[in-house]
Amino acid sequence: MNKKLVAALSGGAVLLMALSGCSSDDSNSKVNDWAKKVCDQVQPQLTKIADANTSIQQATSDSSQPADVQKTDAAAFQSISDAYRSLGSAVSSAGPPPVSDGETTQQEAVKELNSTSAAYADLRKKVDALDTKDQADFADGLKGVADELDKLSRSGDQALRKLQSGDVGKAMSKQPGCQKQSPTAGGSTASPAGGSGS
């Protein structure tokens, strides 16, 4: 019933911070300081998003009751929404990265993170509004949510990609807090962050 939702989720959540640890050793300390400021606040949010994804995956067995799935998915979407809002605050409070066009890059990334947060909050409302008494109606409604989630995962991460490019991206990739994590609750089926393919 919920399989499509899982597929959309594992492809889409955590557009942010799919950074590998390899980078050059240019010691631009201002950029590194900025990256550390952001990345220290990022890790707990990435964990929250990964855990929310795992909880949705665990609620997707065909024997799951609609009411349980609804409760789990709504809580997970709210958690992801909160995490993206916190990520937006982290980038905002760090100030513009010390690179050319840093202010615009920062503002666009914050706007995108806040917009993603709002989109997940909206998905939570949609899940909450589904009728759990009729399994077929519920499955159809869930399919609609999965379609929206899929769209969300494919759009709107240009500003984040820009934030994670160049010297800033290199500096962020060195910070443990910005490196890709596995879900904490043994969700071995989760695909890597940002792996939505094109």
PDB file of C-alpha atoms in Angstrom:
ATOM      1  CA  MET A   1       0.000   0.000   0.000  1.00  0.00           C
ATOM      2  CA  ASN A   2       2.735   2.398   0.989  1.00  0.00           C
ATOM      3  CA  LYS A   3       5.533   1.116  -1.257  1.00  0.00           C
ATOM      4  CA  LYS A   4       5.369   4.024  -3.686  1.00  0.00           C
ATOM      5  CA  LEU A   5       5.671   6.422  -0.780  1.00  0.00           C
ATOM      6  CA  VAL A   6       8.842   4.677   0.374  1.00  0.00           C
ATOM      7  CA  ALA A   7      10.328   4.781  -3.109  1.00  0.00           C
ATOM      8  CA  ALA A   8       9.589   8.493  -3.396  1.00  0.00           C
ATOM      9  CA  LEU A   9      10.963   9.168   0.069  1.00  0.00           C
ATOM     10  CA  SER A  10      14.202   7.320  -0.299  1.00  0.00           C
ATOM     11  CA  GLY A  11      14.830   9.127  -3.557  1.00  0.00           C
ATOM     12  CA  GLY A  12      13.899  12.558  -2.355  1.00  0.00           C
ATOM     13  CA  ALA A  13      14.486  13.412   1.261  1.00  0.00           C
ATOM     14  CA  VAL A  14      17.782  14.930   2.183  1.00  0.00           C
ATOM     15  CA  LEU A  15      18.532  16.717  -1.040  1.00  0.00           C
ATOM     16  CA  LEU A  16      20.952  18.489   1.174  1.00  0.00           C
ATOM     17  CA  MET A  17      24.348  17.276   2.178  1.00  0.00           C
ATOM     18  CA  ALA A  18      24.969  14.380  -0.137  1.00  0.00           C
ATOM     19  CA  LEU A  19      28.574  15.437   0.096  1.00  0.00           C
ATOM     20  CA  SER A  20      31.457  13.058  -0.133  1.00  0.00           C
ATOM     21  CA  GLY A  21      34.420  13.510   2.141  1.00  0.00           C
ATOM     22  CA  CYS A  22      36.965  13.946  -0.630  1.00  0.00           C
ATOM     23  CA  SER A  23      38.148  17.445  -1.311  1.00  0.00           C
ATOM     24  CA  SER A  24      41.272  19.436  -1.906  1.00  0.00           C
ATOM     25  CA  ASP A  25      43.310  20.787   0.978  1.00  0.00           C
ATOM     26  CA  ASP A  26      42.852  24.472   0.261  1.00  0.00           C
ATOM     27  CA  SER A  27      42.936  25.937   3.750  1.00  0.00           C
ATOM     28  CA  ASN A  28      40.564  28.805   3.322  1.00  0.00           C
ATOM     29  CA  SER A  29      39.908  29.222   7.021  1.00  0.00           C
ATOM     30  CA  LYS A  30      36.979  31.647   6.663  1.00  0.00           C
ATOM     31  CA  VAL A  31      35.114  29.278   4.386  1.00  0.00           C
ATOM     32  CA  ASN A  32      35.995  26.333   6.648  1.00  0.00           C
ATOM     33  CA  ASP A  33      34.758  28.229   9.715  1.00  0.00           C
ATOM     34  CA  TRP A  34      31.485  29.008   7.946  1.00  0.00           C
ATOM     35  CA  ALA A  35      31.080  25.368   6.876  1.00  0.00           C
ATOM     36  CA  LYS A  36      31.721  24.154  10.425  1.00  0.00           C
ATOM     37  CA  LYS A  37      29.117  26.562  11.803  1.00  0.00           C
ATOM     38  CA  VAL A  38      26.487  25.174   9.419  1.00  0.00           C
ATOM     39  CA  CYS A  39      27.501  21.520   9.513  1.00  0.00           C
ATOM     40  CA  ASP A  40      27.575  21.303  13.315  1.00  0.00           C
ATOM     41  CA  GLN A  41      23.845  22.108  13.238  1.00  0.00           C
ATOM     42  CA  VAL A  42      23.094  19.927  10.230  1.00  0.00           C
ATOM     43  CA  GLN A  43      23.881  16.487  11.630  1.00  0.00           C
ATOM     44  CA  PRO A  44      21.004  16.202  14.137  1.00  0.00           C
ATOM     45  CA  GLN A  45      18.577  17.256  11.397  1.00  0.00           C
ATOM     46  CA  LEU A  46      19.926  14.693   8.923  1.00  0.00           C
ATOM     47  CA  THR A  47      19.511  12.039  11.604  1.00  0.00           C
ATOM     48  CA  LYS A  48      15.928  13.198  12.195  1.00  0.00           C
ATOM     49  CA  ILE A  49      15.145  12.964   8.455  1.00  0.00           C
ATOM     50  CA  ALA A  50      16.782   9.528   8.136  1.00  0.00           C
ATOM     51  CA  ASP A  51      14.857   8.246  11.165  1.00  0.00           C
ATOM     52  CA  ALA A  52      11.580   9.595   9.747  1.00  0.00           C
ATOM     53  CA  ASN A  53      12.263   7.819   6.448  1.00  0.00           C
ATOM     54  CA  THR A  54      12.997   4.605   8.325  1.00  0.00           C
ATOM     55  CA  SER A  55       9.755   4.844  10.294  1.00  0.00           C
ATOM     56  CA  ILE A  56       7.784   5.187   7.041  1.00  0.00           C
ATOM     57  CA  GLN A  57       9.596   2.170   5.593  1.00  0.00           C
ATOM     58  CA  GLN A  58       8.798   0.146   8.691  1.00  0.00           C
ATOM     59  CA  ALA A  59       5.101   1.063   8.445  1.00  0.00           C
ATOM     60  CA  THR A  60       4.820  -0.166   4.877  1.00  0.00           C
ATOM     61  CA  SER A  61       4.185  -3.864   5.255  1.00  0.00           C
ATOM     62  CA  ASP A  62       0.990  -4.957   3.513  1.00  0.00           C
ATOM     63  CA  SER A  63      -0.439  -6.008   6.861  1.00  0.00           C
ATOM     64  CA  SER A  64      -0.159  -2.470   8.270  1.00  0.00           C
ATOM     65  CA  GLN A  65      -3.481  -0.934   9.270  1.00  0.00           C
ATOM     66  CA  PRO A  66      -4.362   2.342   7.507  1.00  0.00           C
ATOM     67  CA  ALA A  67      -4.709   4.199  10.818  1.00  0.00           C
ATOM     68  CA  ASP A  68      -1.207   3.099  11.879  1.00  0.00           C
ATOM     69  CA  VAL A  69       0.277   4.031   8.519  1.00  0.00           C
ATOM     70  CA  GLN A  70      -1.466   7.422   8.670  1.00  0.00           C
ATOM     71  CA  LYS A  71      -0.161   8.131  12.159  1.00  0.00           C
ATOM     72  CA  THR A  72       3.403   7.079  11.291  1.00  0.00           C
ATOM     73  CA  ASP A  73       3.516   8.956   7.974  1.00  0.00           C
ATOM     74  CA  ALA A  74       2.018  12.147   9.439  1.00  0.00           C
ATOM     75  CA  ALA A  75       4.543  12.135  12.293  1.00  0.00           C
ATOM     76  CA  ALA A  76       7.395  11.442   9.857  1.00  0.00           C
ATOM     77  CA  PHE A  77       6.393  14.276   7.507  1.00  0.00           C
ATOM     78  CA  GLN A  78       6.138  16.663  10.456  1.00  0.00           C
ATOM     79  CA  SER A  79       9.583  15.587  11.641  1.00  0.00           C
ATOM     80  CA  ILE A  80      11.064  16.100   8.154  1.00  0.00           C
ATOM     81  CA  SER A  81       9.340  19.494   7.900  1.00  0.00           C
ATOM     82  CA  ASP A  82      10.825  20.547  11.254  1.00  0.00           C
ATOM     83  CA  ALA A  83      14.258  19.305  10.195  1.00  0.00           C
ATOM     84  CA  TYR A  84      14.242  21.314   6.961  1.00  0.00           C
ATOM     85  CA  ARG A  85      13.107  24.404   8.878  1.00  0.00           C
ATOM     86  CA  SER A  86      16.025  23.909  11.289  1.00  0.00           C
ATOM     87  CA  LEU A  87      18.410  23.478   8.355  1.00  0.00           C
ATOM     88  CA  GLY A  88      17.134  26.774   6.936  1.00  0.00           C
ATOM     89  CA  SER A  89      17.775  28.424  10.312  1.00  0.00           C
ATOM     90  CA  ALA A  90      21.282  26.927  10.437  1.00  0.00           C
ATOM     91  CA  VAL A  91      22.198  28.331   7.017  1.00  0.00           C
ATOM     92  CA  SER A  92      20.529  31.643   7.885  1.00  0.00           C
ATOM     93  CA  SER A  93      22.236  32.090  11.249  1.00  0.00           C
ATOM     94  CA  ALA A  94      25.667  31.218   9.811  1.00  0.00           C
ATOM     95  CA  GLY A  95      25.467  34.336   7.650  1.00  0.00           C
ATOM     96  CA  PRO A  96      26.513  34.471   4.000  1.00  0.00           C
ATOM     97  CA  PRO A  97      29.397  32.175   3.069  1.00  0.00           C
ATOM     98  CA  PRO A  98      32.603  34.205   2.494  1.00  0.00           C
ATOM     99  CA  VAL A  99      32.680  33.709  -1.268  1.00  0.00           C
ATOM    100  CA  SER A 100      31.637  35.866  -4.194  1.00  0.00           C
ATOM    101  CA  ASP A 101      27.858  36.014  -4.454  1.00  0.00           C
ATOM    102  CA  GLY A 102      27.688  34.421  -0.982  1.00  0.00           C
ATOM    103  CA  GLU A 103      24.735  36.497   0.182  1.00  0.00           C
ATOM    104  CA  THR A 104      22.516  35.576  -2.762  1.00  0.00           C
ATOM    105  CA  THR A 105      23.561  31.921  -2.527  1.00  0.00           C
ATOM    106  CA  GLN A 106      22.712  31.850   1.182  1.00  0.00           C
ATOM    107  CA  GLN A 107      19.348  33.605   0.766  1.00  0.00           C
ATOM    108  CA  GLU A 108      18.293  31.274  -2.047  1.00  0.00           C
ATOM    109  CA  ALA A 109      19.295  28.174  -0.062  1.00  0.00           C
ATOM    110  CA  VAL A 110      17.380  29.374   3.028  1.00  0.00           C
ATOM    111  CA  LYS A 111      14.322  30.140   0.891  1.00  0.00           C
ATOM    112  CA  GLU A 112      14.504  26.670  -0.665  1.00  0.00           C
ATOM    113  CA  LEU A 113      14.897  24.906   2.703  1.00  0.00           C
ATOM    114  CA  ASN A 114      11.937  26.820   4.151  1.00  0.00           C
ATOM    115  CA  SER A 115       9.880  26.039   1.071  1.00  0.00           C
ATOM    116  CA  THR A 116      10.731  22.327   1.403  1.00  0.00           C
ATOM    117  CA  SER A 117       9.757  22.486   5.074  1.00  0.00           C
ATOM    118  CA  ALA A 118       6.390  23.993   4.123  1.00  0.00           C
ATOM    119  CA  ALA A 119       5.863  21.323   1.441  1.00  0.00           C
ATOM    120  CA  TYR A 120       6.405  18.510   3.969  1.00  0.00           C
ATOM    121  CA  ALA A 121       4.051  20.227   6.435  1.00  0.00           C
ATOM    122  CA  ASP A 122       1.476  20.286   3.633  1.00  0.00           C
ATOM    123  CA  LEU A 123       2.009  16.567   2.975  1.00  0.00           C
ATOM    124  CA  ARG A 124       1.421  15.935   6.660  1.00  0.00           C
ATOM    125  CA  LYS A 125      -1.958  17.745   6.435  1.00  0.00           C
ATOM    126  CA  LYS A 126      -2.875  15.667   3.377  1.00  0.00           C
ATOM    127  CA  VAL A 127      -2.020  12.392   5.149  1.00  0.00           C
ATOM    128  CA  ASP A 128      -3.983  13.510   8.217  1.00  0.00           C
ATOM    129  CA  ALA A 129      -7.014  14.170   6.001  1.00  0.00           C
ATOM    130  CA  LEU A 130      -7.055  10.689   4.401  1.00  0.00           C
ATOM    131  CA  ASP A 131      -9.971   8.389   5.199  1.00  0.00           C
ATOM    132  CA  THR A 132      -8.565   5.358   7.019  1.00  0.00           C
ATOM    133  CA  LYS A 133     -11.911   3.538   7.229  1.00  0.00           C
ATOM    134  CA  ASP A 134     -11.846   2.529   3.578  1.00  0.00           C
ATOM    135  CA  GLN A 135      -8.599   0.763   2.705  1.00  0.00           C
ATOM    136  CA  ALA A 136      -8.969   1.314  -1.061  1.00  0.00           C
ATOM    137  CA  ASP A 137      -9.674   5.042  -0.645  1.00  0.00           C
ATOM    138  CA  PHE A 138      -6.779   5.316   1.767  1.00  0.00           C
ATOM    139  CA  ALA A 139      -4.414   3.565  -0.660  1.00  0.00           C
ATOM    140  CA  ASP A 140      -5.526   5.919  -3.457  1.00  0.00           C
ATOM    141  CA  GLY A 141      -4.985   8.936  -1.218  1.00  0.00           C
ATOM    142  CA  LEU A 142      -1.568   7.665  -0.238  1.00  0.00           C
ATOM    143  CA  LYS A 143      -0.690   7.258  -3.902  1.00  0.00           C
ATOM    144  CA  GLY A 144      -1.528  10.945  -4.404  1.00  0.00           C
ATOM    145  CA  VAL A 145       0.743  11.873  -1.497  1.00  0.00           C
ATOM    146  CA  ALA A 146       3.523   9.713  -2.962  1.00  0.00           C
ATOM    147  CA  ASP A 147       3.131  11.461  -6.339  1.00  0.00           C
ATOM    148  CA  GLU A 148       3.507  14.850  -4.657  1.00  0.00           C
ATOM    149  CA  LEU A 149       6.481  13.620  -2.699  1.00  0.00           C
ATOM    150  CA  ASP A 150       8.055  12.378  -5.906  1.00  0.00           C
ATOM    151  CA  LYS A 151       7.578  15.813  -7.494  1.00  0.00           C
ATOM    152  CA  LEU A 152       9.028  17.455  -4.407  1.00  0.00           C
ATOM    153  CA  SER A 153      12.088  15.219  -4.606  1.00  0.00           C
ATOM    154  CA  ARG A 154      12.727  16.131  -8.247  1.00  0.00           C
ATOM    155  CA  SER A 155      12.361  19.873  -7.990  1.00  0.00           C
ATOM    156  CA  GLY A 156      13.744  22.768  -6.125  1.00  0.00           C
ATOM    157  CA  ASP A 157      17.240  21.853  -5.045  1.00  0.00           C
ATOM    158  CA  GLN A 158      19.148  24.136  -7.423  1.00  0.00           C
ATOM    159  CA  ALA A 159      19.943  26.667  -4.702  1.00  0.00           C
ATOM    160  CA  LEU A 160      21.224  23.927  -2.424  1.00  0.00           C
ATOM    161  CA  ARG A 161      23.402  22.539  -5.185  1.00  0.00           C
ATOM    162  CA  LYS A 162      24.824  26.004  -5.671  1.00  0.00           C
ATOM    163  CA  LEU A 163      25.468  26.341  -1.940  1.00  0.00           C
ATOM    164  CA  GLN A 164      27.338  23.034  -2.026  1.00  0.00           C
ATOM    165  CA  SER A 165      29.500  23.857  -5.018  1.00  0.00           C
ATOM    166  CA  GLY A 166      32.921  25.454  -5.293  1.00  0.00           C
ATOM    167  CA  ASP A 167      34.977  26.316  -2.215  1.00  0.00           C
ATOM    168  CA  VAL A 168      31.963  26.242   0.104  1.00  0.00           C
ATOM    169  CA  GLY A 169      31.042  22.719  -1.027  1.00  0.00           C
ATOM    170  CA  LYS A 170      34.633  21.562  -0.557  1.00  0.00           C
ATOM    171  CA  ALA A 171      34.741  23.024   2.939  1.00  0.00           C
ATOM    172  CA  MET A 172      31.363  21.499   3.834  1.00  0.00           C
ATOM    173  CA  SER A 173      32.407  18.083   2.564  1.00  0.00           C
ATOM    174  CA  LYS A 174      35.278  18.075   5.073  1.00  0.00           C
ATOM    175  CA  GLN A 175      32.924  18.565   8.014  1.00  0.00           C
ATOM    176  CA  PRO A 176      31.752  15.314   9.618  1.00  0.00           C
ATOM    177  CA  GLY A 177      28.353  16.922  10.265  1.00  0.00           C
ATOM    178  CA  CYS A 178      27.720  17.370   6.544  1.00  0.00           C
ATOM    179  CA  GLN A 179      28.808  13.934   5.386  1.00  0.00           C
ATOM    180  CA  LYS A 180      26.229  11.405   4.298  1.00  0.00           C
ATOM    181  CA  GLN A 181      24.862   9.248   7.097  1.00  0.00           C
ATOM    182  CA  SER A 182      23.017   5.955   7.205  1.00  0.00           C
ATOM    183  CA  PRO A 183      19.678   5.850   9.007  1.00  0.00           C
ATOM    184  CA  THR A 184      20.237   5.046  12.681  1.00  0.00           C
ATOM    185  CA  ALA A 185      17.521   2.400  12.876  1.00  0.00           C
ATOM    186  CA  GLY A 186      19.041  -0.202  10.557  1.00  0.00           C
ATOM    187  CA  GLY A 187      17.116   0.839   7.438  1.00  0.00           C
ATOM    188  CA  SER A 188      19.413  -1.032   5.075  1.00  0.00           C
ATOM    189  CA  THR A 189      16.967  -0.671   2.164  1.00  0.00           C
ATOM    190  CA  ALA A 190      17.260   3.116   2.105  1.00  0.00           C
ATOM    191  CA  SER A 191      19.031   4.390  -0.952  1.00  0.00           C
ATOM    192  CA  PRO A 192      21.697   7.068  -0.495  1.00  0.00           C
ATOM    193  CA  ALA A 193      20.640  10.659   0.007  1.00  0.00           C
ATOM    194  CA  GLY A 194      19.945  12.540  -3.180  1.00  0.00           C
ATOM    195  CA  GLY A 195      19.848   9.367  -5.250  1.00  0.00           C
ATOM    196  CA  SER A 196      16.715  10.258  -7.215  1.00  0.00           C
ATOM    197  CA  GLY A 197      18.423   9.799 -10.578  1.00  0.00           C
ATOM    198  CA  SER A 198      17.421  11.749 -13.638  1.00  0.00           C
TER     199      SER A 198
END
